[in-house]
CSV table of C-alpha atoms in Angstrom, one decimal:
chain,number,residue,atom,x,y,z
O,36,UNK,CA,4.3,-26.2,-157.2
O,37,UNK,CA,1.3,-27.2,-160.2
O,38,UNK,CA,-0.8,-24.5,-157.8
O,39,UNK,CA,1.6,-21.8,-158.3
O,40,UNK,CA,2.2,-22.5,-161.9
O,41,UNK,CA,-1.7,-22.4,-162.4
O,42,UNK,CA,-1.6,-19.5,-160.7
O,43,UNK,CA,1.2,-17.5,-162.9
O,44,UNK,CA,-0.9,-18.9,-166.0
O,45,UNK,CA,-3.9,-17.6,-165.1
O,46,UNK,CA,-2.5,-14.2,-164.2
O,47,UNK,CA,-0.8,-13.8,-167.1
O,48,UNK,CA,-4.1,-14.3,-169.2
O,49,UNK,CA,-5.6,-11.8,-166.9
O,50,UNK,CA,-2.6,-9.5,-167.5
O,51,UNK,CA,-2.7,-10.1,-171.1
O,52,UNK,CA,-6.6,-9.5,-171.3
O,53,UNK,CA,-6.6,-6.0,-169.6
O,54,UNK,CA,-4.0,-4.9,-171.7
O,55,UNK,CA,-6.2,-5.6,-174.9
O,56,UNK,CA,-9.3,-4.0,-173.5
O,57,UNK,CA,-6.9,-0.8,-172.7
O,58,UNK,CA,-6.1,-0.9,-176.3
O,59,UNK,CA,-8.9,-2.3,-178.6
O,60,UNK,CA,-8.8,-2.3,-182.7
O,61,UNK,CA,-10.9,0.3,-184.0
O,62,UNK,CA,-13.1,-0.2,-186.9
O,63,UNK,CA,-11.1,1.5,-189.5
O,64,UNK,CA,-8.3,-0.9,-188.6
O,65,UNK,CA,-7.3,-3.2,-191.6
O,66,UNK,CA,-4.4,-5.7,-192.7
O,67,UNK,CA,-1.5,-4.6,-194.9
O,68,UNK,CA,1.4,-6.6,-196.5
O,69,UNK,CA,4.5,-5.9,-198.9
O,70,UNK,CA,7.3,-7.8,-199.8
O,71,UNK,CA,8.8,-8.0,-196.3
O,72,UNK,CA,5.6,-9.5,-194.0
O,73,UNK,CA,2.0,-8.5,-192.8
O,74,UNK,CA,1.3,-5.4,-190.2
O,75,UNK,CA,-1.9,-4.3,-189.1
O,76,UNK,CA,-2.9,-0.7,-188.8
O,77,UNK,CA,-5.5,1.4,-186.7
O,78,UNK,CA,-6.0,4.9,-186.4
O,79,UNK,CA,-3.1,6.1,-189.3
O,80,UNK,CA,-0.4,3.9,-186.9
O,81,UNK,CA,0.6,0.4,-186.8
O,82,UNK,CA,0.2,-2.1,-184.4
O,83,UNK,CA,2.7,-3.6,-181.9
O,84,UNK,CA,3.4,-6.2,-179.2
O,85,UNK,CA,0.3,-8.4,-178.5
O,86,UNK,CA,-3.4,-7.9,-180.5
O,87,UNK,CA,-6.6,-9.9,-180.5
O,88,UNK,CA,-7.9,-9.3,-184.1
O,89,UNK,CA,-11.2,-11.2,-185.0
O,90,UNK,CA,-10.7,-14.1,-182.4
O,91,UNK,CA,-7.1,-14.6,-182.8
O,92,UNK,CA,-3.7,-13.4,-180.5
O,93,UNK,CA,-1.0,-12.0,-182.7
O,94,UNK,CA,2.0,-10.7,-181.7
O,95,UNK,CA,3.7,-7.5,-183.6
O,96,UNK,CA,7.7,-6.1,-183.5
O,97,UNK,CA,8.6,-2.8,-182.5
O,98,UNK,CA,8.6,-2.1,-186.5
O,99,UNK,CA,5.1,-3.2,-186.7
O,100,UNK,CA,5.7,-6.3,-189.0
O,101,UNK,CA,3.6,-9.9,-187.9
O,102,UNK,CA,6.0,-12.5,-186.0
O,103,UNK,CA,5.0,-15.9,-187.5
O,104,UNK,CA,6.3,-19.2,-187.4
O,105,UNK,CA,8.2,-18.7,-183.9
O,106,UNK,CA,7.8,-18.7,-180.6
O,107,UNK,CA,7.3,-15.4,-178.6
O,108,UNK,CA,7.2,-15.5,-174.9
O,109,UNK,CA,6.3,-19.3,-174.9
O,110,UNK,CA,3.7,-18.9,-177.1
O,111,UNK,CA,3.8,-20.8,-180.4
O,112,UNK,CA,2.6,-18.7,-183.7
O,113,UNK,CA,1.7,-20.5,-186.8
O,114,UNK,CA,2.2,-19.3,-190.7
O,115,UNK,CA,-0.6,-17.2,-190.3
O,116,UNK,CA,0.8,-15.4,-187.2
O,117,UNK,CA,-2.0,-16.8,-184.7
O,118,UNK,CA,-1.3,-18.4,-181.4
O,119,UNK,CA,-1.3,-22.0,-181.8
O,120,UNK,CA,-1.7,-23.1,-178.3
O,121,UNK,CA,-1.3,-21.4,-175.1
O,122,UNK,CA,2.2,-22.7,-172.8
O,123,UNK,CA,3.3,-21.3,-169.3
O,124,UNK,CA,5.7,-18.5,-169.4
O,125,UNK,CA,6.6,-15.1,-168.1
O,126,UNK,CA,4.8,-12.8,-170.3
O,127,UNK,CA,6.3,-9.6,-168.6
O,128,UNK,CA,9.7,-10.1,-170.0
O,129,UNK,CA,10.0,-8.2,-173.1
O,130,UNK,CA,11.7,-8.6,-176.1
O,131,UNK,CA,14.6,-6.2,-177.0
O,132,UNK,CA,15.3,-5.4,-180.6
O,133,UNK,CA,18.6,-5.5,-181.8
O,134,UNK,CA,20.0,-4.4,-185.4
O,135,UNK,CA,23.7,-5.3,-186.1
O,136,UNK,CA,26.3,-5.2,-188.7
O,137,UNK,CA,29.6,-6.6,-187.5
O,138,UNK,CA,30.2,-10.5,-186.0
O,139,UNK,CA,31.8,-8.5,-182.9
O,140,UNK,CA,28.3,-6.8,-182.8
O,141,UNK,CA,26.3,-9.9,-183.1
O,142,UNK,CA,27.9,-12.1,-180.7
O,143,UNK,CA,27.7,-9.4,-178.6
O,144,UNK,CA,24.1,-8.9,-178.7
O,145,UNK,CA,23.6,-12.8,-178.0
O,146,UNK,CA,21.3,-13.3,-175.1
O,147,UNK,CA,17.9,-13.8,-173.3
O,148,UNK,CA,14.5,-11.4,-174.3
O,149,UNK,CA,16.1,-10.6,-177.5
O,150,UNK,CA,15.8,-10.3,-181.4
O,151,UNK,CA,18.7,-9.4,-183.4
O,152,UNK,CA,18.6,-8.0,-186.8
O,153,UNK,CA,21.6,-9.0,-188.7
O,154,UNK,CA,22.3,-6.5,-191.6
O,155,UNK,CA,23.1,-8.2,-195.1
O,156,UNK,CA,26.9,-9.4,-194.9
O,157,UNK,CA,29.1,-11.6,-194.0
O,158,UNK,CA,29.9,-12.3,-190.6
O,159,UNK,CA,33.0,-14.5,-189.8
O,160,UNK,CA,32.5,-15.4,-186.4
O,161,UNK,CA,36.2,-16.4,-186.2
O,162,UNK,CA,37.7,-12.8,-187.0
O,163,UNK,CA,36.6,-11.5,-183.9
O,164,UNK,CA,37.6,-11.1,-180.2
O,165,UNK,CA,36.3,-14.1,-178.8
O,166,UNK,CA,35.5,-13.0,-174.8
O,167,UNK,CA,33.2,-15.7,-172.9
O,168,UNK,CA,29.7,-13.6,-171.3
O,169,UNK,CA,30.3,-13.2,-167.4
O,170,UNK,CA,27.3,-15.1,-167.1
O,171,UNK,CA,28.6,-18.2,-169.3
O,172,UNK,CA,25.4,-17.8,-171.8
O,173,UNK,CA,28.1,-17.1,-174.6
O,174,UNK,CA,31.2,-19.2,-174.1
O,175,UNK,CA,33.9,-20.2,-176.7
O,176,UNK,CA,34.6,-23.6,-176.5
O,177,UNK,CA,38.3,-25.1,-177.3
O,178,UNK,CA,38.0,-27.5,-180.8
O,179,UNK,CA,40.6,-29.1,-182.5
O,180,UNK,CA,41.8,-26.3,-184.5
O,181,UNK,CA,40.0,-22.8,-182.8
O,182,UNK,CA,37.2,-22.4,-181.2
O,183,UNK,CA,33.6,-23.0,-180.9
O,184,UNK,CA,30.5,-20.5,-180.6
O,185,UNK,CA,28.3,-22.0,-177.6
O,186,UNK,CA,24.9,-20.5,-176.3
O,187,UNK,CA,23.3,-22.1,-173.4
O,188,UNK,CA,20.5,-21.3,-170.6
O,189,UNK,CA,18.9,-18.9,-173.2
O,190,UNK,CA,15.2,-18.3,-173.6
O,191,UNK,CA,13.4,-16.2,-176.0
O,192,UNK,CA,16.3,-15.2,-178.7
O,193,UNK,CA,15.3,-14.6,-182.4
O,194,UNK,CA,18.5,-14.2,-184.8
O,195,UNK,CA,17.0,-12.9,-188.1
O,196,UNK,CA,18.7,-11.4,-191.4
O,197,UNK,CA,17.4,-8.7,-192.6
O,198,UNK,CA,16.9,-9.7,-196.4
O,199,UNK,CA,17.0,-13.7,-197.0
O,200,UNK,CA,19.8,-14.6,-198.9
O,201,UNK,CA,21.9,-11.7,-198.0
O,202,UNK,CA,23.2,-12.5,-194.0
O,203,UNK,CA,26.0,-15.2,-193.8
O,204,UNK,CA,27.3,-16.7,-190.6
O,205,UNK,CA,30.4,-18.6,-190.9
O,206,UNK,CA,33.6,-20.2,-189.2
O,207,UNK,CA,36.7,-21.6,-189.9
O,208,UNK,CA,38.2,-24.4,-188.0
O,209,UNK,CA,36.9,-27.6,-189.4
O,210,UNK,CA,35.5,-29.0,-186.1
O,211,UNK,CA,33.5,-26.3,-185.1
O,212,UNK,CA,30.0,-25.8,-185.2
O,213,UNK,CA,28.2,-22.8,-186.6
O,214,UNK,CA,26.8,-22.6,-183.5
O,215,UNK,CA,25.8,-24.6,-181.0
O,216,UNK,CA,22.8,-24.4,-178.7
O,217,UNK,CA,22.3,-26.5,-174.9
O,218,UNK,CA,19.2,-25.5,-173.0
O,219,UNK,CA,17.8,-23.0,-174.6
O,220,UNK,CA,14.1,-22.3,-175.3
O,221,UNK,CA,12.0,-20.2,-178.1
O,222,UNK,CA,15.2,-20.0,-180.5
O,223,UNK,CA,13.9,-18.6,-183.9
O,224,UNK,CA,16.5,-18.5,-186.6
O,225,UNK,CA,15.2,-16.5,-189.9
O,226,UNK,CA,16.8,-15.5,-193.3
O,227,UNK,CA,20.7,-16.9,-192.4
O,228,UNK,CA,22.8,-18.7,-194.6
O,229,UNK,CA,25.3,-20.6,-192.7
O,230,UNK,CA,28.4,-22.7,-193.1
O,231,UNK,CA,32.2,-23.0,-192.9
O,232,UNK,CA,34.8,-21.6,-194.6
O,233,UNK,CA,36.6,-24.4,-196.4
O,234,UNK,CA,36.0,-26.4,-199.2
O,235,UNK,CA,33.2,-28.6,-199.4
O,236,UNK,CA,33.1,-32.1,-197.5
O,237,UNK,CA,36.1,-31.1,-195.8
O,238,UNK,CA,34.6,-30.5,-192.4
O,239,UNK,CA,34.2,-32.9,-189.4
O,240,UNK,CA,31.7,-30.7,-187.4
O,241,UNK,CA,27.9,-29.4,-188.2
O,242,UNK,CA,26.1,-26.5,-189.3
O,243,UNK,CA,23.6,-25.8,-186.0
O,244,UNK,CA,23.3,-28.3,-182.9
O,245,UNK,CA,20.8,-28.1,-180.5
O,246,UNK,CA,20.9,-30.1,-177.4
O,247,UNK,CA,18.1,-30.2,-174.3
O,248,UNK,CA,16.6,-27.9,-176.2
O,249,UNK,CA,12.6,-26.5,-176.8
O,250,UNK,CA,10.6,-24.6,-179.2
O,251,UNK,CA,12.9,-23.9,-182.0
O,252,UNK,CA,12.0,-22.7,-185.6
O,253,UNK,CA,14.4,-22.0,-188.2
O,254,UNK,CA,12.8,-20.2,-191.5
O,255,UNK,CA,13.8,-18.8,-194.7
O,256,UNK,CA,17.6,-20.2,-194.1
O,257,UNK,CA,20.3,-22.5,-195.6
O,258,UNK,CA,22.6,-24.7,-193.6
O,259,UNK,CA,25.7,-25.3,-196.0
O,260,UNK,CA,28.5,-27.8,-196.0
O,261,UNK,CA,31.4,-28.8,-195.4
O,262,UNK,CA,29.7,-29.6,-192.4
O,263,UNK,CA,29.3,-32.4,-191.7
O,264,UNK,CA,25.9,-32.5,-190.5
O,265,UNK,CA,23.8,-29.5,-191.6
O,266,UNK,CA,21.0,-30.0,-188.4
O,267,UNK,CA,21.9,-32.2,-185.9
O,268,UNK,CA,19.4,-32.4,-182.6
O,269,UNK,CA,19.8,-34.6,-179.6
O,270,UNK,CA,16.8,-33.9,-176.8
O,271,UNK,CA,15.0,-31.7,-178.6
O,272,UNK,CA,10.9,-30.8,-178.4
O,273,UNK,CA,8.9,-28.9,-180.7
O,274,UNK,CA,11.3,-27.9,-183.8
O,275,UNK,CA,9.8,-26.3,-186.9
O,276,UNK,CA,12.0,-25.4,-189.5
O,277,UNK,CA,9.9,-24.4,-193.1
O,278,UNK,CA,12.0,-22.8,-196.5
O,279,UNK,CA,14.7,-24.1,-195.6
O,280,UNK,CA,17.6,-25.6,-197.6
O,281,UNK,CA,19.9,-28.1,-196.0
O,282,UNK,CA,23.3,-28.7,-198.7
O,283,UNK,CA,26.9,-30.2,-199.4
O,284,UNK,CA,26.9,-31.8,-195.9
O,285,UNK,CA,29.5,-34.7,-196.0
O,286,UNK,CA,27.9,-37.3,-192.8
O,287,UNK,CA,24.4,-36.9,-193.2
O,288,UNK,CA,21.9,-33.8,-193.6
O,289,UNK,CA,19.8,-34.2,-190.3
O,290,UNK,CA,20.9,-36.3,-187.1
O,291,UNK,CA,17.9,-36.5,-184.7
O,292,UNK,CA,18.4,-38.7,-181.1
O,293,UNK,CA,15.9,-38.8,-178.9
O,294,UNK,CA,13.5,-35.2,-179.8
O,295,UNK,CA,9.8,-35.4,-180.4
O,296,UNK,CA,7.6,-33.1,-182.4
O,297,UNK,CA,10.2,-32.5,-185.1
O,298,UNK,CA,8.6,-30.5,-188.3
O,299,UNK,CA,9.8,-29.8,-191.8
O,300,UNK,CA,7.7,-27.8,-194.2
O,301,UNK,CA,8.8,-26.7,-197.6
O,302,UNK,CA,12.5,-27.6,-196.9
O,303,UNK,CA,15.1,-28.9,-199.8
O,304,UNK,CA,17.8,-31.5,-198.4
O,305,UNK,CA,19.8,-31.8,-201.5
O,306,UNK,CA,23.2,-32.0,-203.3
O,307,UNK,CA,24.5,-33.8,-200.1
O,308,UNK,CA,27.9,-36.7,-200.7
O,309,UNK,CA,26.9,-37.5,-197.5
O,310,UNK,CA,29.0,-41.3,-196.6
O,311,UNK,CA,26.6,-42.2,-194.2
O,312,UNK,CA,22.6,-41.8,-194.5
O,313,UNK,CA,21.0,-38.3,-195.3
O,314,UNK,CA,18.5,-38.4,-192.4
O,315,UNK,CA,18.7,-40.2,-189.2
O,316,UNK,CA,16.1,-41.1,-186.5
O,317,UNK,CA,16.8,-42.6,-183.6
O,318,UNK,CA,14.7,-42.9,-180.6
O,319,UNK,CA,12.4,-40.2,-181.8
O,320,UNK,CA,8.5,-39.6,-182.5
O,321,UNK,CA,6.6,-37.4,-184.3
O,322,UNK,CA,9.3,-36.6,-186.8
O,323,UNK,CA,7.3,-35.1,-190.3
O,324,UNK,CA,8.5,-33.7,-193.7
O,325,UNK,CA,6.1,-31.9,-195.3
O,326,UNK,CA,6.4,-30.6,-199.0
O,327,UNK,CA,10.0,-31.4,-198.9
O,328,UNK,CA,12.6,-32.2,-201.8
O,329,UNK,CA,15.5,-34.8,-201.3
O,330,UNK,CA,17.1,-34.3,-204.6
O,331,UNK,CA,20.3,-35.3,-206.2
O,332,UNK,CA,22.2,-36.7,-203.3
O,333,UNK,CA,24.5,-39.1,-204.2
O,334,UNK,CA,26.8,-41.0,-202.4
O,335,UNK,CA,24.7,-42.8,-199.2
O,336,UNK,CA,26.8,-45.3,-198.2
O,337,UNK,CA,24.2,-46.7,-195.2
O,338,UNK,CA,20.9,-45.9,-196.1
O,339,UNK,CA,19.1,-42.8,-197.6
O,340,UNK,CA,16.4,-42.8,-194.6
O,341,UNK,CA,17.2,-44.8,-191.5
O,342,UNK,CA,14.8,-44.9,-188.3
O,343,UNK,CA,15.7,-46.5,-185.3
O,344,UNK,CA,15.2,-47.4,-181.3
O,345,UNK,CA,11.2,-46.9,-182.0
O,346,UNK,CA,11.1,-43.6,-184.2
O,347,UNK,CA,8.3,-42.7,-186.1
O,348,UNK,CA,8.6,-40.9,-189.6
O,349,UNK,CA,6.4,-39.0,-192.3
O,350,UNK,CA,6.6,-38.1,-195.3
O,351,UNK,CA,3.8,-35.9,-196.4
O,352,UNK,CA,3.4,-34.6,-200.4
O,353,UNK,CA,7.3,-34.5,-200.5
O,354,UNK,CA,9.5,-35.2,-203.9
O,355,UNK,CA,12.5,-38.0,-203.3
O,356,UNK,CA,13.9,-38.2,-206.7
O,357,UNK,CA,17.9,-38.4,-207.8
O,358,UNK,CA,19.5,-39.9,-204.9
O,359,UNK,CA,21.9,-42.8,-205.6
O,360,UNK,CA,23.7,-44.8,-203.5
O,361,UNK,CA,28.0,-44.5,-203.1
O,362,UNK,CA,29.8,-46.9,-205.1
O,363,UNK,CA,33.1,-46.8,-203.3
O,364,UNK,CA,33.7,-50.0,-201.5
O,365,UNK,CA,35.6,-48.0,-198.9
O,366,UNK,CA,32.4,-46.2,-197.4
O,367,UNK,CA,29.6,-48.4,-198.1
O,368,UNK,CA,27.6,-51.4,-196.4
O,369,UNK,CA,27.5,-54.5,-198.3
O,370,UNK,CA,23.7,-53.8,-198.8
O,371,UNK,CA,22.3,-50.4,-198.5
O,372,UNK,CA,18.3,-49.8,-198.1
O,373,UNK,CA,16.8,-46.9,-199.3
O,374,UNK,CA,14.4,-46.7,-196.0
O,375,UNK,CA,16.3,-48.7,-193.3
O,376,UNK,CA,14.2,-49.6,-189.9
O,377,UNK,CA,16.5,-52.4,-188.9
O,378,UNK,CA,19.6,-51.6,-186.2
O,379,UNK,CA,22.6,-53.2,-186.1
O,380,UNK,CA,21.0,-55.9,-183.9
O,381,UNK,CA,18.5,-56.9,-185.9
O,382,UNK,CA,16.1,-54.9,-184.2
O,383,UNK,CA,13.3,-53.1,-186.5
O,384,UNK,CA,10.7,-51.1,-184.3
O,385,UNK,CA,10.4,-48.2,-186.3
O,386,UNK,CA,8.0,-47.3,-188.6
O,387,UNK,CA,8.2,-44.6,-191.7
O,388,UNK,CA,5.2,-43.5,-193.8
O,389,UNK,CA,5.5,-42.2,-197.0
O,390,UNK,CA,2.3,-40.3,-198.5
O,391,UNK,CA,1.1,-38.6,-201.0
O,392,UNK,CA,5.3,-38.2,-202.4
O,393,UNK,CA,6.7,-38.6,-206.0
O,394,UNK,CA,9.6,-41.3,-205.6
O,395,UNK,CA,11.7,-41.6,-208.6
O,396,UNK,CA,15.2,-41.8,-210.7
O,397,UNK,CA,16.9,-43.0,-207.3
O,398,UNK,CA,19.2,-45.9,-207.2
O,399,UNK,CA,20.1,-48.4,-204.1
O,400,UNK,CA,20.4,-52.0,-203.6
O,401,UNK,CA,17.2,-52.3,-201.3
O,402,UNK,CA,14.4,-50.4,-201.1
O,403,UNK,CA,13.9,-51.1,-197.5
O,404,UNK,CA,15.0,-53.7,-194.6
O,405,UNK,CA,11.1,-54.8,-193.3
O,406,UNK,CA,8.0,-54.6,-195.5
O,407,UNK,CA,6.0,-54.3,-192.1
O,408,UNK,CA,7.9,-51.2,-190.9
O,409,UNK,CA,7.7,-49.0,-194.1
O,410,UNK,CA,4.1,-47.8,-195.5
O,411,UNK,CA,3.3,-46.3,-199.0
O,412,UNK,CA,0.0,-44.2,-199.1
O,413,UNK,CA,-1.2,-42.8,-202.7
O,414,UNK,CA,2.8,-42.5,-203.7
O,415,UNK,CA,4.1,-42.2,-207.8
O,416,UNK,CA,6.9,-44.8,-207.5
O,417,UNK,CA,8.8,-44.6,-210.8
O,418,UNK,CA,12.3,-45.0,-212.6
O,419,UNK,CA,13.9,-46.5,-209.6
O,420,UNK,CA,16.5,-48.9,-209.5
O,421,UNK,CA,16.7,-51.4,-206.5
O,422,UNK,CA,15.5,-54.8,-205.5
């Protein structure tokens, strides 16, 4: 089995070789960018698919923009639109774009090998005819009061709006995921607003779930209350989400169990009356917020960050400022910790890391449950008020 695999790797970097030396960049080839990405042009045309430019693999859409921060085939592509590392996969499986403009038409388009443009509007995934896929990939799911979008055994799916700001995906009944995910793999979500229908913190499902689940990315998006958890991941490797707004969630803004290599760059969890915590760790490593705001969320009941069952957590250059604990004796511990590494056993084998971060104006009892668990580098620590 590792021979064949070693064997399917090495002919695909073969296959993928020959095809650049078929096809190499001319010297009057240059980059260009507007307001929608980078593309690269040779010979008056545009590049698409697969390129080695100076050194580096990119990969191009049919329209010639730069993919970046997503997975294609497998293969992971950074900010900057160059491979990352190199992972096994089927390289001769190509990727299908889709444009769309209705829910019917989006749900329909749902599947393997594809990326589906979403054009700006609202799509109310509850207004449609909801059919399950012959081949159970798209299935809706029976909830307490209608039904649930579920996606599962899918690889290589990008859903992307086509102006940020301007695609919505929503639902109505109150215990139903936006959508939720079960063994999928390179899953890149890009410039989608998403949420329920009712009011806010009147929900008692999420936003997006991912289960047994690998290489995700979520960009340029918001994930909106009232649900009750805005991201919540439970076996989960390699998920990047960066500009990303997670709001108005009324349990907690991200629920992580048991994932590794969990990345947050440039993302704002804020405005959350979130009874519980606001992010929650348990049984994961490698979890890292990087130039993220957690602002203004004010009614913690729990803890603000909790990490449990050995997690590890870091907080990189972020801004932690407003948050204050609930006062209603109804939802709240008798003590609340800002960072919390200490499980209802009296357990505390975690260990967060706060560096380079402004913490300030917050409010809570505690300001954490173990000295020896919770680590300040080079952090501002003003205007707060705990013991």
């Amino acid at each position: 089995m590792i021979k064949k695999k070693l064997i399917k790797v090495i002919a695909s970097t073969l296959m993928l070789a020959s095809m650049f030396a078929l096809s190499p960049i001319g010297a009057s080839a240059s980059w260009k960018q507007n307001k929608t990405g980078w593309w690269y042009t040779t010979n008056n045309s545009w590049i698409t698919g697969w390129k080695l430019i100076d050194g580096k693999w990119y990969y191009f859409y049919s329209d010639g923009y730069m993919a970046h921060d997503t997975v294609i085939s497998g293969f992971k592509l950074g900010s900057d639109g160059a491979w990352l590392d190199i992972q096994p996969a089927t390289l001769d499986e190509k990727i299908v774009d889709v444009t769309v403009g209705t829910a019917e038409e989006f749900v329909n388009a749902l599947g393997s090998n594809k990326r589906i443009i979403l054009k700006p509007g609202v799509y109310n995934l509850s207004t449609i005819n909801q059919v399950n896929k012959s081949d159970n990939s798209v299935t809706w799911e029976t909830v307490q009061d209608g039904k649930e979008l579920n996606l599962q055994n899918i690889h290589n799916l990008t859903i992307e709006g086509m102006d940020s700001g301007k695609v919505e995906i929503k639902v109505a009944p109150r215990f139903a995921n936006i959508m939720n995910f079960s063994n999928v793999q390179n899953v890149s979500i890009k410039n989608i607003v998403a949420g329920h229908t009712p009011a806010q913190y009147e929900c008692n499902e999420g936003v997006l779930k991912f289960t047994n689940s690998n290489d995700i990315s979520i960009m340029n998006s918001e994930l909106y209350g009232c649900g009750s958890i805005g991201l919540s991941l439970n076996d989960v490797k390699r998920l990047y989400a960066s500009n990303c707004t997670i709001d108005h969630c009324s349990l907690r803004a991200i629920q992580l169990y048991n994932s590794e290599t969990i990345n947050f760059t440039e993302t704002n969890i804020v405005n959350h009356e979130a009874y519980s915590n606001i992010i929650m760790v348990d049984n994961s490593k490698d979890v890292t917020f990087e130039k993220c705001v957690m602002s203004d969320n004010n009614n913690f009941g729990w803890s603000f960050i909790e990490a449990l069952s050995k997690s590890n957590i870091l907080l990189d250059k972020c801004v932690i400022k407003n948050n204050f604990q609930s006062s209603d004796s109804n939802v709240r511990n008798d003590k609340i910790y800002f960072f919390n590494t200490t499980d209802y056993f009296g357990n505390s084998d975690s260990k967060i890391t706060v560096k380079n971060s402004e913490i300030n104006n917050n409010k809570c009892d505690y300001l954490m449950t173990n000295k020896e668990n919770v680590e300040f580098d080079n952090c501002t620590i003003t205007n707060n008020t705990w013991k």
